[in-house]
């Protein structure tokens, strides 16, 4: 991988996870630790990150948890419309899994009036939002805290999905293409997303059009398991045609 592309991928990963160690990055990109340190130094000089002993973190790391604010705030108008449209697929009494992230958070805001929901979510902010309704039952996994998405992640978080089955999963992705499927900046979420998918009858992927055809570093695949893609009007009509050939029903908000 060329230096500039590697640094771009490293920055995406640190922004997604909040922080990352030199050792982890060295193994992931298959380059030496001194090379990674040079990459982090360049990113720090550009004002993108802050280095610390053995790794680096995003500049505003502490603000996410302190203010319960998510890092990804682009395309929020589209994300709100997608969340509103997705909320029409949820009825009081449903058993659902809600992924983390800004688009799923917009969905959660739109169902705050629903009652008697059985919810499994790895998102701390969504737990607090929907936990205000006393008739809702919420399960949250244990694992590693990821500040930029206010979520719990890692292999340990998957155990809650053993012997669990729900009607509907509302899933997020960093990128989605019909060739690579679901993709993410790093591998930390892969096992958890797979466990979510395997625990749901119907899978709704919420993805604004800027993420479609986008391929990030870590691929989960699973495009054949998506039942509905809920996106915005910026989606390429040809993408819609090809997705529907795969059996994915595209819903445009």
mmCIF file of N, CA and C in Angstrom, residues 115-166:
data_model
loop_
_atom_site.group_PDB
_atom_site.id
_atom_site.type_symbol
_atom_site.label_atom_id
_atom_site.label_comp_id
_atom_site.label_asym_id
_atom_site.label_seq_id
_atom_site.Cartn_x
_atom_site.Cartn_y
_atom_site.Cartn_z
ATOM 1 N N UNK A 115 -43.573 1.890 22.437
ATOM 2 C CA UNK A 115 -43.608 1.252 23.751
ATOM 3 C C UNK A 115 -43.427 -0.256 23.609
ATOM 4 N N UNK A 116 -43.062 -0.880 24.723
ATOM 5 C CA UNK A 116 -42.952 -2.345 24.809
ATOM 6 C C UNK A 116 -41.962 -2.916 23.791
ATOM 7 N N UNK A 117 -40.913 -2.179 23.502
ATOM 8 C CA UNK A 117 -39.888 -2.692 22.594
ATOM 9 C C UNK A 117 -38.888 -3.556 23.361
ATOM 10 N N UNK A 118 -38.477 -4.643 22.748
ATOM 11 C CA UNK A 118 -37.363 -5.434 23.247
ATOM 12 C C UNK A 118 -36.154 -5.077 22.387
ATOM 13 N N UNK A 119 -35.195 -4.396 22.972
ATOM 14 C CA UNK A 119 -34.098 -3.789 22.218
ATOM 15 C C UNK A 119 -32.764 -4.382 22.662
ATOM 16 N N UNK A 120 -31.958 -4.747 21.686
ATOM 17 C CA UNK A 120 -30.557 -5.080 21.944
ATOM 18 C C UNK A 120 -29.733 -4.042 21.194
ATOM 19 N N UNK A 121 -28.848 -3.353 21.895
ATOM 20 C CA UNK A 121 -28.037 -2.328 21.240
ATOM 21 C C UNK A 121 -26.671 -2.229 21.898
ATOM 22 N N UNK A 122 -25.671 -1.950 21.093
ATOM 23 C CA UNK A 122 -24.319 -1.717 21.608
ATOM 24 C C UNK A 122 -24.020 -0.225 21.738
ATOM 25 N N UNK A 123 -25.038 0.618 21.546
ATOM 26 C CA UNK A 123 -24.847 2.072 21.566
ATOM 27 C C UNK A 123 -25.273 2.643 22.918
ATOM 28 N N UNK A 124 -24.348 3.279 23.624
ATOM 29 C CA UNK A 124 -24.644 3.862 24.932
ATOM 30 C C UNK A 124 -25.673 4.982 24.814
ATOM 31 N N UNK A 125 -25.508 5.851 23.810
ATOM 32 C CA UNK A 125 -26.431 6.975 23.670
ATOM 33 C C UNK A 125 -27.843 6.514 23.332
ATOM 34 N N UNK A 126 -27.964 5.463 22.523
ATOM 35 C CA UNK A 126 -29.290 4.931 22.186
ATOM 36 C C UNK A 126 -29.925 4.273 23.399
ATOM 37 N N UNK A 127 -29.118 3.602 24.207
ATOM 38 C CA UNK A 127 -29.619 3.013 25.449
ATOM 39 C C UNK A 127 -30.227 4.074 26.344
ATOM 40 N N UNK A 128 -29.533 5.191 26.511
ATOM 41 C CA UNK A 128 -30.039 6.272 27.362
ATOM 42 C C UNK A 128 -31.276 6.925 26.767
ATOM 43 N N UNK A 129 -31.311 7.042 25.440
ATOM 44 C CA UNK A 129 -32.450 7.673 24.770
ATOM 45 C C UNK A 129 -33.719 6.840 24.899
ATOM 46 N N UNK A 130 -33.628 5.554 24.551
ATOM 47 C CA UNK A 130 -34.819 4.704 24.554
ATOM 48 C C UNK A 130 -35.116 4.113 25.922
ATOM 49 N N UNK A 131 -34.133 4.171 26.826
ATOM 50 C CA UNK A 131 -34.359 3.687 28.186
ATOM 51 C C UNK A 131 -35.243 4.606 29.007
ATOM 52 N N UNK A 132 -35.552 5.785 28.487
ATOM 53 C CA UNK A 132 -36.458 6.704 29.190
ATOM 54 C C UNK A 132 -37.891 6.166 29.231
ATOM 55 N N UNK A 133 -38.231 5.282 28.281
ATOM 56 C CA UNK A 133 -39.567 4.680 28.238
ATOM 57 C C UNK A 133 -39.547 3.421 29.118
ATOM 58 N N UNK A 134 -40.279 3.409 30.224
ATOM 59 C CA UNK A 134 -40.189 2.293 31.177
ATOM 60 C C UNK A 134 -40.681 0.957 30.643
ATOM 61 N N UNK A 135 -41.492 0.969 29.597
ATOM 62 C CA UNK A 135 -42.001 -0.296 29.069
ATOM 63 C C UNK A 135 -41.003 -0.985 28.131
ATOM 64 N N UNK A 136 -39.941 -0.275 27.732
ATOM 65 C CA UNK A 136 -38.924 -0.872 26.875
ATOM 66 C C UNK A 136 -37.950 -1.713 27.691
ATOM 67 N N UNK A 137 -37.574 -2.856 27.136
ATOM 68 C CA UNK A 137 -36.547 -3.693 27.757
ATOM 69 C C UNK A 137 -35.303 -3.624 26.874
ATOM 70 N N UNK A 138 -34.170 -3.283 27.479
ATOM 71 C CA UNK A 138 -32.950 -3.059 26.710
ATOM 72 C C UNK A 138 -31.828 -3.947 27.227
ATOM 73 N N UNK A 139 -31.189 -4.657 26.300
ATOM 74 C CA UNK A 139 -30.003 -5.445 26.593
ATOM 75 C C UNK A 139 -28.805 -4.768 25.944
ATOM 76 N N UNK A 140 -27.705 -4.649 26.697
ATOM 77 C CA UNK A 140 -26.487 -4.077 26.145
ATOM 78 C C UNK A 140 -25.328 -5.055 26.385
ATOM 79 N N UNK A 141 -24.428 -5.186 25.412
ATOM 80 C CA UNK A 141 -23.298 -6.114 25.560
ATOM 81 C C UNK A 141 -22.173 -5.515 26.392
ATOM 82 N N UNK A 142 -21.305 -6.376 26.860
ATOM 83 C CA UNK A 142 -20.076 -5.926 27.498
ATOM 84 C C UNK A 142 -18.947 -5.984 26.479
ATOM 85 N N UNK A 143 -17.907 -5.227 26.699
ATOM 86 C CA UNK A 143 -16.790 -5.222 25.758
ATOM 87 C C UNK A 143 -15.980 -3.957 25.865
ATOM 88 N N UNK A 144 -15.396 -3.526 24.762
ATOM 89 C CA UNK A 144 -14.535 -2.347 24.732
ATOM 90 C C UNK A 144 -15.339 -1.118 24.317
ATOM 91 N N UNK A 145 -15.115 -0.010 25.023
ATOM 92 C CA UNK A 145 -15.823 1.227 24.721
ATOM 93 C C UNK A 145 -15.120 1.964 23.580
ATOM 94 N N UNK A 146 -15.904 2.386 22.587
ATOM 95 C CA UNK A 146 -15.388 3.145 21.441
ATOM 96 C C UNK A 146 -16.025 4.528 21.476
ATOM 97 N N UNK A 147 -15.250 5.533 21.881
ATOM 98 C CA UNK A 147 -15.793 6.863 22.150
ATOM 99 C C UNK A 147 -16.439 7.547 20.950
ATOM 100 N N UNK A 148 -15.829 7.553 19.746
ATOM 101 C CA UNK A 148 -16.439 8.309 18.639
ATOM 102 C C UNK A 148 -17.837 7.846 18.259
ATOM 103 N N UNK A 149 -18.152 6.560 18.457
ATOM 104 C CA UNK A 149 -19.495 6.060 18.148
ATOM 105 C C UNK A 149 -20.296 5.772 19.406
ATOM 106 N N UNK A 150 -19.740 6.113 20.577
ATOM 107 C CA UNK A 150 -20.423 5.889 21.863
ATOM 108 C C UNK A 150 -20.935 4.455 21.964
ATOM 109 N N UNK A 151 -20.082 3.517 21.572
ATOM 110 C CA UNK A 151 -20.547 2.139 21.450
ATOM 111 C C UNK A 151 -19.633 1.152 22.148
ATOM 112 N N UNK A 152 -20.138 -0.059 22.321
ATOM 113 C CA UNK A 152 -19.377 -1.175 22.845
ATOM 114 C C UNK A 152 -19.023 -2.079 21.671
ATOM 115 N N UNK A 153 -17.782 -2.528 21.607
ATOM 116 C CA UNK A 153 -17.352 -3.327 20.474
ATOM 117 C C UNK A 153 -16.385 -4.410 20.929
ATOM 118 N N UNK A 154 -15.825 -5.144 19.977
ATOM 119 C CA UNK A 154 -14.865 -6.194 20.276
ATOM 120 C C UNK A 154 -15.496 -7.571 20.358
ATOM 121 N N UNK A 155 -14.655 -8.587 20.384
ATOM 122 C CA UNK A 155 -15.137 -9.969 20.382
ATOM 123 C C UNK A 155 -15.997 -10.291 21.600
ATOM 124 N N UNK A 156 -15.685 -9.716 22.751
ATOM 125 C CA UNK A 156 -16.451 -10.010 23.964
ATOM 126 C C UNK A 156 -17.905 -9.568 23.848
ATOM 127 N N UNK A 157 -18.147 -8.544 23.045
ATOM 128 C CA UNK A 157 -19.510 -8.018 22.907
ATOM 129 C C UNK A 157 -20.426 -8.985 22.171
ATOM 130 N N UNK A 158 -19.849 -9.965 21.484
ATOM 131 C CA UNK A 158 -20.676 -10.883 20.686
ATOM 132 C C UNK A 158 -21.425 -11.902 21.538
ATOM 133 N N UNK A 159 -20.968 -12.128 22.767
ATOM 134 C CA UNK A 159 -21.551 -13.215 23.573
ATOM 135 C C UNK A 159 -23.029 -13.008 23.871
ATOM 136 N N UNK A 160 -23.470 -11.770 23.912
ATOM 137 C CA UNK A 160 -24.880 -11.499 24.222
ATOM 138 C C UNK A 160 -25.814 -12.030 23.135
ATOM 139 N N UNK A 161 -25.263 -12.234 21.923
ATOM 140 C CA UNK A 161 -26.094 -12.667 20.799
ATOM 141 C C UNK A 161 -26.201 -14.195 20.689
ATOM 142 N N UNK A 162 -25.517 -14.914 21.561
ATOM 143 C CA UNK A 162 -25.646 -16.366 21.564
ATOM 144 C C UNK A 162 -27.060 -16.742 22.004
ATOM 145 N N UNK A 163 -27.708 -17.592 21.232
ATOM 146 C CA UNK A 163 -29.075 -18.054 21.525
ATOM 147 C C UNK A 163 -30.087 -16.910 21.559
ATOM 148 N N UNK A 164 -29.783 -15.817 20.856
ATOM 149 C CA UNK A 164 -30.705 -14.677 20.785
ATOM 150 C C UNK A 164 -31.218 -14.547 19.356
ATOM 151 N N UNK A 165 -32.510 -14.272 19.223
ATOM 152 C CA UNK A 165 -33.108 -14.129 17.888
ATOM 153 C C UNK A 165 -34.176 -13.048 17.948
ATOM 154 N N UNK A 166 -34.082 -12.066 17.042
ATOM 155 C CA UNK A 166 -35.029 -10.962 17.010
ATOM 156 C C UNK A 166 -35.667 -10.862 15.624
#
